Tab-separated table of C-alpha atoms in Angstrom:
chain	number	residue	atom	x	y	z
A	1	UNK	CA	11.505	13.079	37.355
A	2	UNK	CA	13.307	9.959	36.187
A	3	UNK	CA	15.259	10.087	32.929
A	4	UNK	CA	13.628	8.367	29.908
A	5	UNK	CA	14.690	4.840	29.005
A	6	UNK	CA	16.304	3.782	25.767
A	7	UNK	CA	13.060	3.873	23.766
A	8	UNK	CA	12.153	7.257	25.198
A	9	UNK	CA	15.595	8.632	24.209
A	10	UNK	CA	15.200	7.205	20.688
A	11	UNK	CA	11.744	8.733	20.427
A	12	UNK	CA	13.112	12.137	21.396
A	13	UNK	CA	15.927	11.821	18.838
A	14	UNK	CA	13.515	11.170	15.970
A	15	UNK	CA	10.871	13.702	17.112
A	16	UNK	CA	8.249	11.155	18.112
A	17	UNK	CA	6.490	10.280	21.344
A	18	UNK	CA	7.494	7.091	23.145
A	19	UNK	CA	4.045	5.417	22.668
A	20	UNK	CA	4.199	6.147	18.934
A	21	UNK	CA	7.686	4.667	18.611
A	22	UNK	CA	6.668	1.587	20.628
A	23	UNK	CA	3.716	1.192	18.282
A	24	UNK	CA	5.944	1.385	15.185
A	25	UNK	CA	8.456	-1.063	16.629
A	26	UNK	CA	5.660	-3.483	17.450
A	27	UNK	CA	4.233	-3.308	13.940
A	28	UNK	CA	7.613	-3.875	12.357
A	29	UNK	CA	8.236	-6.713	14.802
A	30	UNK	CA	5.588	-8.626	12.882
A	31	UNK	CA	8.138	-9.335	10.127
A	32	UNK	CA	10.776	-11.206	12.166
A	33	UNK	CA	7.882	-12.971	14.017
A	34	UNK	CA	6.439	-14.090	10.662
A	35	UNK	CA	9.837	-15.357	9.583
A	36	UNK	CA	10.212	-17.370	12.801
A	37	UNK	CA	6.642	-18.626	12.510
A	38	UNK	CA	7.018	-19.888	8.911
A	39	UNK	CA	10.328	-21.605	9.622
A	40	UNK	CA	9.665	-23.158	13.033
A	41	UNK	CA	5.951	-22.990	14.062
A	42	UNK	CA	4.081	-23.490	10.791
A	43	UNK	CA	5.009	-27.206	10.470
A	44	UNK	CA	3.726	-27.896	14.016
A	45	UNK	CA	0.169	-28.919	14.931
A	46	UNK	CA	-2.452	-26.257	15.267
A	47	UNK	CA	-2.264	-26.239	19.092
A	48	UNK	CA	1.336	-24.990	19.065
A	49	UNK	CA	0.430	-22.387	16.462
A	50	UNK	CA	-2.319	-20.986	18.668
A	51	UNK	CA	0.043	-20.825	21.628
A	52	UNK	CA	2.619	-18.981	19.488
A	53	UNK	CA	0.037	-16.403	18.389
A	54	UNK	CA	-1.200	-15.805	21.945
A	55	UNK	CA	2.221	-15.400	23.481
A	56	UNK	CA	3.443	-13.115	20.666
A	57	UNK	CA	0.355	-10.894	20.717
A	58	UNK	CA	0.233	-10.668	24.512
A	59	UNK	CA	3.942	-9.784	24.636
A	60	UNK	CA	3.382	-6.986	22.139
A	61	UNK	CA	0.466	-5.750	24.235
A	62	UNK	CA	2.571	-5.808	27.411
A	63	UNK	CA	5.410	-3.976	25.651
A	64	UNK	CA	3.052	-1.185	24.666
A	65	UNK	CA	0.482	-0.987	27.516
A	66	UNK	CA	1.791	-2.991	30.460
A	67	UNK	CA	-0.818	-4.156	32.931
A	68	UNK	CA	-3.620	-2.850	30.738
A	69	UNK	CA	-3.349	-6.134	28.894
A	70	UNK	CA	-6.166	-7.278	31.194
A	71	UNK	CA	-8.656	-5.403	29.027
A	72	UNK	CA	-8.058	-7.640	26.080
A	73	UNK	CA	-8.105	-10.723	28.299
A	74	UNK	CA	-11.440	-9.605	29.760
A	75	UNK	CA	-12.856	-9.044	26.259
A	76	UNK	CA	-11.835	-12.540	25.112
A	77	UNK	CA	-13.278	-14.240	28.227
A	78	UNK	CA	-16.528	-12.319	27.962
A	79	UNK	CA	-16.846	-13.289	24.294
A	80	UNK	CA	-16.317	-16.944	25.038
A	81	UNK	CA	-18.780	-16.938	27.906
A	82	UNK	CA	-21.469	-15.156	25.855
A	83	UNK	CA	-21.039	-17.666	23.053
A	84	UNK	CA	-21.326	-20.628	25.423
A	85	UNK	CA	-24.290	-19.230	27.342
A	86	UNK	CA	-26.392	-17.630	24.558
A	87	UNK	CA	-25.410	-19.766	21.555
A	88	UNK	CA	-25.809	-18.573	17.929
A	89	UNK	CA	-28.830	-16.429	18.570
A	90	UNK	CA	-29.808	-12.785	18.138
A	91	UNK	CA	-29.368	-12.440	21.899
A	92	UNK	CA	-25.656	-13.193	21.371
A	93	UNK	CA	-25.389	-10.505	18.716
A	94	UNK	CA	-27.025	-7.898	20.962
A	95	UNK	CA	-25.143	-8.894	24.097
A	96	UNK	CA	-21.737	-9.005	22.305
A	97	UNK	CA	-22.288	-5.647	20.647
A	98	UNK	CA	-23.462	-4.077	23.892
A	99	UNK	CA	-20.648	-5.454	26.090
A	100	UNK	CA	-17.760	-4.640	23.790
A	101	UNK	CA	-18.942	-1.161	22.891
A	102	UNK	CA	-19.674	-0.352	26.561
A	103	UNK	CA	-16.232	-1.613	27.553
A	104	UNK	CA	-14.548	0.467	24.842
A	105	UNK	CA	-16.555	3.633	25.581
A	106	UNK	CA	-15.801	3.270	29.290
A	107	UNK	CA	-12.148	3.116	28.355
A	108	UNK	CA	-12.466	6.335	26.377
A	109	UNK	CA	-14.025	8.057	29.415
A	110	UNK	CA	-11.247	6.817	31.734
A	111	UNK	CA	-8.273	7.637	29.430
A	112	UNK	CA	-9.434	10.463	27.190
A	113	UNK	CA	-7.647	13.826	26.963
A	114	UNK	CA	-7.807	16.683	24.442
A	115	UNK	CA	-5.196	14.934	22.292
A	116	UNK	CA	-4.970	11.680	20.313
A	117	UNK	CA	-3.644	9.298	22.928
A	118	UNK	CA	-1.866	6.044	22.098
A	119	UNK	CA	-3.110	4.011	25.071
A	120	UNK	CA	-4.790	0.589	25.466
A	121	UNK	CA	-8.033	1.824	23.827
A	122	UNK	CA	-6.258	2.196	20.476
A	123	UNK	CA	-5.741	-1.568	19.836
A	124	UNK	CA	-8.904	-2.273	21.751
A	125	UNK	CA	-11.076	-0.561	19.165
A	126	UNK	CA	-9.537	-2.947	16.592
A	127	UNK	CA	-10.175	-5.874	18.981
A	128	UNK	CA	-13.789	-4.808	19.557
A	129	UNK	CA	-14.664	-5.024	15.845
A	130	UNK	CA	-12.888	-8.349	15.543
A	131	UNK	CA	-14.802	-9.954	18.381
A	132	UNK	CA	-18.156	-8.454	17.519
A	133	UNK	CA	-17.623	-9.649	13.948
A	134	UNK	CA	-16.806	-13.088	15.231
A	135	UNK	CA	-20.044	-13.399	17.177
A	136	UNK	CA	-22.048	-12.027	14.258
A	137	UNK	CA	-20.496	-14.584	11.915
A	138	UNK	CA	-21.193	-17.361	14.417
A	139	UNK	CA	-24.824	-16.356	14.500
A	140	UNK	CA	-25.003	-16.082	10.716
A	141	UNK	CA	-23.403	-19.497	10.304
A	142	UNK	CA	-24.962	-21.589	13.055
A	143	UNK	CA	-28.111	-19.637	13.820
A	144	UNK	CA	-31.566	-20.763	12.853
A	145	UNK	CA	-32.622	-19.093	9.627
A	146	UNK	CA	-35.766	-19.462	7.573
A	147	UNK	CA	-35.155	-21.193	4.279
A	148	UNK	CA	-33.998	-18.586	1.761
A	149	UNK	CA	-33.225	-16.095	4.560
A	150	UNK	CA	-29.618	-17.168	5.112
A	151	UNK	CA	-26.993	-14.461	4.751
A	152	UNK	CA	-25.694	-14.574	1.172
A	153	UNK	CA	-22.074	-14.189	2.184
A	154	UNK	CA	-21.815	-17.293	4.337
A	155	UNK	CA	-20.094	-19.212	1.550
A	156	UNK	CA	-17.245	-16.705	1.989
A	157	UNK	CA	-17.491	-15.912	5.721
A	158	UNK	CA	-19.163	-19.012	7.166
A	159	UNK	CA	-17.272	-20.520	10.081
A	160	UNK	CA	-16.475	-24.194	9.779
A	161	UNK	CA	-16.439	-25.125	13.484
A	162	UNK	CA	-17.531	-23.260	16.630
A	163	UNK	CA	-14.301	-21.766	18.104
A	164	UNK	CA	-13.092	-22.644	21.581
A	165	UNK	CA	-11.379	-20.277	24.024
A	166	UNK	CA	-7.886	-21.053	22.727
A	167	UNK	CA	-8.902	-20.324	19.127
A	168	UNK	CA	-10.662	-17.078	20.031
A	169	UNK	CA	-7.568	-15.959	21.951
A	170	UNK	CA	-5.266	-16.846	19.053
A	171	UNK	CA	-7.487	-15.034	16.583
A	172	UNK	CA	-7.594	-11.933	18.816
A	173	UNK	CA	-3.856	-11.773	19.584
A	174	UNK	CA	-2.640	-12.569	16.055
A	175	UNK	CA	0.585	-10.529	16.183
A	176	UNK	CA	0.472	-9.245	12.632
A	177	UNK	CA	-2.709	-7.197	13.215
A	178	UNK	CA	-3.342	-6.975	16.956
A	179	UNK	CA	-2.379	-3.289	17.234
A	180	UNK	CA	-3.474	-1.627	14.029
A	181	UNK	CA	-5.480	-4.106	11.986
A	182	UNK	CA	-6.360	-4.955	9.330
A	183	UNK	CA	-9.696	-6.596	10.107
A	184	UNK	CA	-10.202	-10.088	8.727
A	185	UNK	CA	-12.994	-12.603	9.361
A	186	UNK	CA	-12.486	-15.705	11.482
A	187	UNK	CA	-13.204	-17.819	8.398
A	188	UNK	CA	-10.016	-16.474	6.811
A	189	UNK	CA	-8.038	-17.376	9.962
A	190	UNK	CA	-9.488	-20.868	9.977
A	191	UNK	CA	-8.374	-21.435	6.409
A	192	UNK	CA	-4.906	-20.036	7.171
A	193	UNK	CA	-4.313	-22.316	10.145
A	194	UNK	CA	-5.863	-25.236	8.295
A	195	UNK	CA	-3.046	-24.796	5.691
A	196	UNK	CA	-5.476	-24.221	2.822
A	197	UNK	CA	-2.979	-21.726	1.368
A	198	UNK	CA	-0.014	-24.020	1.790
A	199	UNK	CA	0.753	-24.545	-1.916
A	200	UNK	CA	0.888	-20.793	-2.620
A	201	UNK	CA	4.251	-19.128	-1.932
A	202	UNK	CA	3.743	-15.549	-3.212
A	203	UNK	CA	3.199	-14.201	0.318
A	204	UNK	CA	6.940	-13.479	0.772
A	205	UNK	CA	7.211	-11.059	-2.171
A	206	UNK	CA	3.732	-9.638	-1.595
A	207	UNK	CA	4.456	-8.950	2.114
A	208	UNK	CA	7.858	-7.313	1.448
A	209	UNK	CA	6.277	-5.142	-1.262
A	210	UNK	CA	3.750	-3.759	1.214
A	211	UNK	CA	6.570	-3.267	3.752
A	212	UNK	CA	8.473	-1.246	1.150
A	213	UNK	CA	5.471	0.897	0.362
A	214	UNK	CA	4.767	1.428	4.076
A	215	UNK	CA	8.371	2.537	4.706
A	216	UNK	CA	8.270	4.831	1.696
A	217	UNK	CA	5.068	6.607	2.870
A	218	UNK	CA	6.447	6.895	6.388
A	219	UNK	CA	9.614	8.539	5.034
A	220	UNK	CA	7.551	10.964	2.885
A	221	UNK	CA	5.496	11.902	5.948
A	222	UNK	CA	8.516	12.407	8.165
A	223	UNK	CA	10.339	14.610	5.644
A	224	UNK	CA	7.464	16.766	4.370
A	225	UNK	CA	5.698	17.058	7.691
A	226	UNK	CA	8.431	19.572	8.667
A	227	UNK	CA	6.828	22.044	6.267
A	228	UNK	CA	3.116	21.302	6.860
A	229	UNK	CA	2.844	20.103	10.433
A	230	UNK	CA	-0.052	20.190	12.856
A	231	UNK	CA	1.747	22.927	14.742
A	232	UNK	CA	2.031	25.094	11.608
A	233	UNK	CA	-1.716	24.879	10.907
A	234	UNK	CA	-2.411	26.211	14.373
A	235	UNK	CA	0.189	29.011	14.134
A	236	UNK	CA	-0.261	32.712	13.444
A	237	UNK	CA	2.006	32.318	10.404
A	238	UNK	CA	-0.543	30.028	8.803
A	239	UNK	CA	-3.521	32.245	9.688
A	240	UNK	CA	-1.780	35.350	8.236
A	241	UNK	CA	-0.572	33.689	5.039
A	242	UNK	CA	-2.266	34.371	1.679
A	243	UNK	CA	-5.596	32.614	1.349
A	244	UNK	CA	-4.657	30.457	-1.633
A	245	UNK	CA	-1.423	29.473	0.206
A	246	UNK	CA	-3.504	28.464	3.200
A	247	UNK	CA	-5.649	26.208	1.026
A	248	UNK	CA	-2.600	24.595	-0.601
A	249	UNK	CA	-1.016	23.926	2.782
A	250	UNK	CA	-4.277	22.522	4.080
A	251	UNK	CA	-4.298	20.097	1.117
A	252	UNK	CA	-0.680	19.133	1.641
A	253	UNK	CA	-1.246	18.612	5.337
A	254	UNK	CA	-4.287	16.473	4.605
A	255	UNK	CA	-2.402	14.263	2.190
A	256	UNK	CA	0.479	13.849	4.663
A	257	UNK	CA	-1.994	12.950	7.406
A	258	UNK	CA	-3.356	10.215	5.140
A	259	UNK	CA	0.248	9.037	4.585
A	260	UNK	CA	0.798	8.789	8.307
A	261	UNK	CA	-2.079	6.343	8.699
A	262	UNK	CA	-1.271	4.577	5.410
A	263	UNK	CA	2.313	3.880	6.441
A	264	UNK	CA	1.248	2.033	9.644
A	265	UNK	CA	-1.516	0.156	7.845
A	266	UNK	CA	0.751	-0.916	4.969
A	267	UNK	CA	3.416	-2.115	7.424
A	268	UNK	CA	0.838	-4.066	9.397
A	269	UNK	CA	-0.817	-5.451	6.258
A	270	UNK	CA	2.573	-6.560	4.912
A	271	UNK	CA	3.292	-8.418	8.186
A	272	UNK	CA	-0.063	-10.247	7.885
A	273	UNK	CA	0.777	-11.166	4.319
A	274	UNK	CA	4.284	-12.295	5.322
A	275	UNK	CA	2.673	-14.716	7.802
A	276	UNK	CA	0.716	-16.163	4.828
A	277	UNK	CA	-2.730	-15.057	6.099
A	278	UNK	CA	-4.040	-12.833	3.338
A	279	UNK	CA	-4.454	-15.188	0.314
A	280	UNK	CA	-7.554	-14.412	-1.715
A	281	UNK	CA	-7.415	-16.372	-4.949
A	282	UNK	CA	-5.528	-16.843	-8.212
A	283	UNK	CA	-6.274	-14.412	-10.998
A	284	UNK	CA	-4.965	-15.057	-14.505
A	285	UNK	CA	-2.274	-17.293	-13.113
A	286	UNK	CA	-1.167	-14.751	-10.484
A	287	UNK	CA	-1.627	-15.186	-6.739
A	288	UNK	CA	-3.726	-12.498	-5.118
A	289	UNK	CA	-2.657	-11.782	-1.525
A	290	UNK	CA	-4.971	-8.805	-0.992
A	291	UNK	CA	-7.383	-10.335	1.578
A	292	UNK	CA	-5.926	-8.002	4.232
A	293	UNK	CA	-5.746	-4.948	2.004
A	294	UNK	CA	-6.377	-1.805	3.966
A	295	UNK	CA	-5.218	0.799	1.394
A	296	UNK	CA	-5.853	0.827	-2.345
A	297	UNK	CA	-2.816	2.972	-3.186
A	298	UNK	CA	-3.400	3.622	-6.846
A	299	UNK	CA	-7.051	4.461	-6.297
A	300	UNK	CA	-6.160	6.908	-3.513
A	301	UNK	CA	-3.411	8.642	-5.458
A	302	UNK	CA	-5.716	9.104	-8.418
A	303	UNK	CA	-8.689	10.280	-6.301
A	304	UNK	CA	-10.552	13.303	-7.599
A	305	UNK	CA	-13.546	13.047	-5.265
A	306	UNK	CA	-14.290	12.127	-1.680
A	307	UNK	CA	-15.948	8.770	-2.534
A	308	UNK	CA	-12.656	7.661	-4.084
A	309	UNK	CA	-10.917	8.220	-0.734
A	310	UNK	CA	-13.606	6.185	1.073
A	311	UNK	CA	-13.157	3.344	-1.418
A	312	UNK	CA	-9.370	3.306	-0.975
A	313	UNK	CA	-8.685	4.267	2.633
A	314	UNK	CA	-9.081	2.019	5.703
A	315	UNK	CA	-10.639	-0.529	3.348
A	316	UNK	CA	-10.845	-3.490	5.748
A	317	UNK	CA	-12.612	-1.461	8.445
A	318	UNK	CA	-15.008	0.060	5.952
A	319	UNK	CA	-15.789	-3.425	4.591
A	320	UNK	CA	-16.420	-4.659	8.180
A	321	UNK	CA	-18.780	-1.744	8.833
A	322	UNK	CA	-20.582	-2.271	5.523
A	323	UNK	CA	-21.135	-5.992	6.292
A	324	UNK	CA	-21.999	-5.813	9.952
A	325	UNK	CA	-23.656	-2.424	10.389
A	326	UNK	CA	-24.852	-0.852	7.143
A	327	UNK	CA	-26.377	-3.953	5.570
A	328	UNK	CA	-28.049	-4.917	8.859
A	329	UNK	CA	-29.839	-1.555	8.843
A	330	UNK	CA	-31.595	-2.338	5.583
A	331	UNK	CA	-34.855	-2.586	7.497
A	332	UNK	CA	-34.787	1.197	7.945
A	333	UNK	CA	-35.735	1.459	4.251
A	334	UNK	CA	-33.499	4.419	3.466
A	335	UNK	CA	-29.921	4.452	2.173
A	336	UNK	CA	-29.358	7.907	3.674
A	337	UNK	CA	-30.625	6.943	7.140
A	338	UNK	CA	-28.574	3.755	7.063
A	339	UNK	CA	-25.465	5.630	5.975
A	340	UNK	CA	-25.945	8.341	8.637
A	341	UNK	CA	-26.418	5.663	11.318
A	342	UNK	CA	-23.300	3.826	10.145
A	343	UNK	CA	-21.224	7.002	10.214
A	344	UNK	CA	-22.525	7.746	13.750
A	345	UNK	CA	-21.370	4.295	14.798
A	346	UNK	CA	-17.932	4.983	13.310
A	347	UNK	CA	-17.759	8.315	15.184
A	348	UNK	CA	-18.642	6.847	18.552
A	349	UNK	CA	-16.394	3.866	17.920
A	350	UNK	CA	-13.507	6.334	17.641
A	351	UNK	CA	-14.459	8.136	20.846
A	352	UNK	CA	-16.307	11.127	22.333
A	353	UNK	CA	-14.256	13.972	20.908
A	354	UNK	CA	-16.403	16.406	18.946
A	355	UNK	CA	-13.922	16.283	16.083
A	356	UNK	CA	-14.904	12.741	15.139
A	357	UNK	CA	-18.554	13.696	14.808
A	358	UNK	CA	-17.726	16.873	12.853
A	359	UNK	CA	-15.536	14.843	10.495
A	360	UNK	CA	-18.009	12.075	9.818
A	361	UNK	CA	-20.878	14.536	9.492
A	362	UNK	CA	-18.930	16.301	6.779
A	363	UNK	CA	-18.282	12.944	5.120
A	364	UNK	CA	-22.030	12.312	4.995
A	365	UNK	CA	-22.688	15.775	3.492
A	366	UNK	CA	-19.957	15.480	0.830
A	367	UNK	CA	-20.922	11.956	-0.188
A	368	UNK	CA	-24.569	13.085	-0.485
A	369	UNK	CA	-23.540	16.006	-2.639
A	370	UNK	CA	-21.381	13.899	-4.915
A	371	UNK	CA	-24.154	11.328	-5.368
A	372	UNK	CA	-26.627	14.078	-6.126
A	373	UNK	CA	-24.325	15.723	-8.660
A	374	UNK	CA	-23.623	12.364	-10.327
A	375	UNK	CA	-27.408	11.698	-10.544
A	376	UNK	CA	-27.959	15.041	-12.282
A	377	UNK	CA	-25.096	14.442	-14.731
A	378	UNK	CA	-26.187	10.920	-15.540
A	379	UNK	CA	-29.756	12.051	-16.054
A	380	UNK	CA	-28.948	14.668	-18.671
A	381	UNK	CA	-27.010	13.774	-21.797
A	382	UNK	CA	-26.365	17.408	-22.704
A	383	UNK	CA	-24.646	18.104	-19.347
A	384	UNK	CA	-22.659	14.894	-19.543
A	385	UNK	CA	-21.354	15.748	-23.006
A	386	UNK	CA	-20.481	19.243	-21.855
A	387	UNK	CA	-18.319	17.928	-19.003
A	388	UNK	CA	-16.743	15.359	-21.305
A	389	UNK	CA	-15.793	18.004	-23.932
A	390	UNK	CA	-12.082	17.657	-24.800
A	391	UNK	CA	-11.419	21.399	-24.321
A	392	UNK	CA	-12.995	21.342	-20.846
A	393	UNK	CA	-11.343	18.156	-19.639
A	394	UNK	CA	-8.040	19.737	-18.492
A	395	UNK	CA	-9.845	22.494	-16.562
A	396	UNK	CA	-12.315	19.965	-15.074
A	397	UNK	CA	-9.422	17.686	-14.071
A	398	UNK	CA	-7.583	20.473	-12.280
A	399	UNK	CA	-10.723	21.655	-10.466
A	400	UNK	CA	-11.565	18.104	-9.342
A	401	UNK	CA	-8.015	17.529	-8.083
A	402	UNK	CA	-8.056	20.799	-6.161
A	403	UNK	CA	-11.470	19.974	-4.721
A	404	UNK	CA	-10.401	16.461	-3.694
A	405	UNK	CA	-7.055	17.298	-2.113
A	406	UNK	CA	-8.074	20.490	-0.330
A	407	UNK	CA	-11.479	19.073	0.570
A	408	UNK	CA	-9.927	15.989	2.166
A	409	UNK	CA	-7.685	18.278	4.203
A	410	UNK	CA	-10.723	20.185	5.384
A	411	UNK	CA	-12.570	16.968	6.396
A	412	UNK	CA	-9.520	15.567	8.224
A	413	UNK	CA	-8.933	18.672	10.341
A	414	UNK	CA	-11.495	17.866	13.084
A	415	UNK	CA	-10.511	14.147	12.972
A	416	UNK	CA	-6.873	14.964	13.581
A	417	UNK	CA	-7.187	17.888	16.037
A	418	UNK	CA	-10.178	16.502	17.964
A	419	UNK	CA	-10.899	19.464	20.268
A	420	UNK	CA	-13.353	22.148	19.066
A	421	UNK	CA	-11.051	25.097	19.816
A	422	UNK	CA	-8.277	23.713	17.610
A	423	UNK	CA	-10.195	22.622	14.552
A	424	UNK	CA	-12.473	25.671	14.683
A	425	UNK	CA	-9.451	27.940	14.585
A	426	UNK	CA	-8.289	26.242	11.388
A	427	UNK	CA	-11.799	26.339	9.888
A	428	UNK	CA	-11.848	30.108	10.615
A	429	UNK	CA	-8.424	30.524	8.997
A	430	UNK	CA	-9.766	29.184	5.682
A	431	UNK	CA	-13.101	31.059	6.059
A	432	UNK	CA	-15.149	27.880	6.676
A	433	UNK	CA	-14.603	26.754	3.085
A	434	UNK	CA	-16.193	23.351	3.508
A	435	UNK	CA	-19.367	24.651	5.018
A	436	UNK	CA	-19.623	27.412	2.385
A	437	UNK	CA	-19.267	24.722	-0.311
A	438	UNK	CA	-22.005	22.642	1.277
A	439	UNK	CA	-24.444	25.566	1.555
A	440	UNK	CA	-23.565	26.855	-1.933
A	441	UNK	CA	-24.419	23.459	-3.396
A	442	UNK	CA	-28.026	23.897	-2.404
A	443	UNK	CA	-28.308	26.711	-4.918
A	444	UNK	CA	-26.163	24.873	-7.438
A	445	UNK	CA	-28.479	21.859	-7.225
A	446	UNK	CA	-31.555	23.848	-8.205
A	447	UNK	CA	-29.739	25.716	-10.925
A	448	UNK	CA	-28.483	22.488	-12.509
A	449	UNK	CA	-31.900	20.860	-12.228
A	450	UNK	CA	-33.467	23.894	-13.970
A	451	UNK	CA	-30.895	24.141	-16.722
A	452	UNK	CA	-30.371	20.401	-17.218
A	453	UNK	CA	-33.618	18.548	-16.334
A	454	UNK	CA	-33.578	14.790	-16.377
A	455	UNK	CA	-34.092	13.282	-19.810
A	456	UNK	CA	-37.459	11.602	-20.047
A	457	UNK	CA	-35.892	8.422	-21.300
A	458	UNK	CA	-33.784	8.325	-18.086
A	459	UNK	CA	-36.564	9.084	-15.612
A	460	UNK	CA	-36.287	5.800	-13.799
A	461	UNK	CA	-36.911	5.751	-10.027
A	462	UNK	CA	-33.820	4.872	-7.957
A	463	UNK	CA	-33.803	2.219	-5.245
A	464	UNK	CA	-33.902	3.600	-1.747
A	465	UNK	CA	-31.107	1.316	-0.570
């Protein structure tokens, strides 16, 4: 067996795998690339800018995945051909969705193991959403719609001009987000290259701020992960520890797992901002560079329920799914069916491991429970006042925090460990807490409805979706 190269040796020294270190290096590389771009490429015509983006992104892909770069090339060519052949029609939407998802799922079949593998399918799942979203936006912008039936968001996402092959390639390989996101619509990229944000200069400070936050969360993860690692959760020491200690460690592990993802997303988001891509608007005289925001840090750190995590974590992807999947399922006539279908899409988009489906199924259950509980509380003034009582607030706060932190750890276990034997062993170690909670709520629901029936003045039917 040949000895590892320099990057392999560095990875071993810091306790990481070589693919993970290559990924981190590539994400951080976005900062010097953005500096070079703003100083030397930005003043040039758009053609040279496209060429710079393509060469930079392809080089990053080659550095990480070698000859597997052909998968991204194939996806770009297929997208362009489908656009030219089918035009802005529903056939394009169907064909684009079918091709890209089939290509991605075939990749999962060919490369999948029992572990989370950093191979070409990892950036490709980001690319798939980007290119599907592009074709959907093309259809929404240039397709034939009945008067009054145009998508309402086209003033924000409408594409100015049908993109050519060079522009699609540049959009796909944009080096700030090629590997790990965030997602952003083609309309944003058009405005960026068209120098619509030229007079705003806050991108430097905003980008460096996200870089600092990303580095901070990466450091926290690296330090504290020693005490609550994946290996520890699978160990006999964890299974034999006191039950309350097991729950606390599950919560700490879950938070650190979030920090691992957050660190990469923040670093990638900061690079996009440093390029000058993520301008949103000016609020109260201050420039808002949050168009590529993938983590709402303050919201996440204050979270005391699962829905808060959903609102603050992987924001750009969730927004993409809400726009292009959930809202397009409105014809189903049920919010719950649309949500379940959307979560199933997210699960299969991640891959075939059972852990993804177990995790997203639990998300559906917990969100349903929280909405149901909120509905009962809002419908009964007596219960609402009881929960808002000053003497109960500290206890209620602690219980909600414990529920949110430990509960998120529970929901992340199958997502992180993937294989049934691993996450089931951890579930068993905490006596299937999440499932017990879900089943127990069935009884709690009927008890609350009996003790605190909906006030007659609030008995207003809710919309299905």
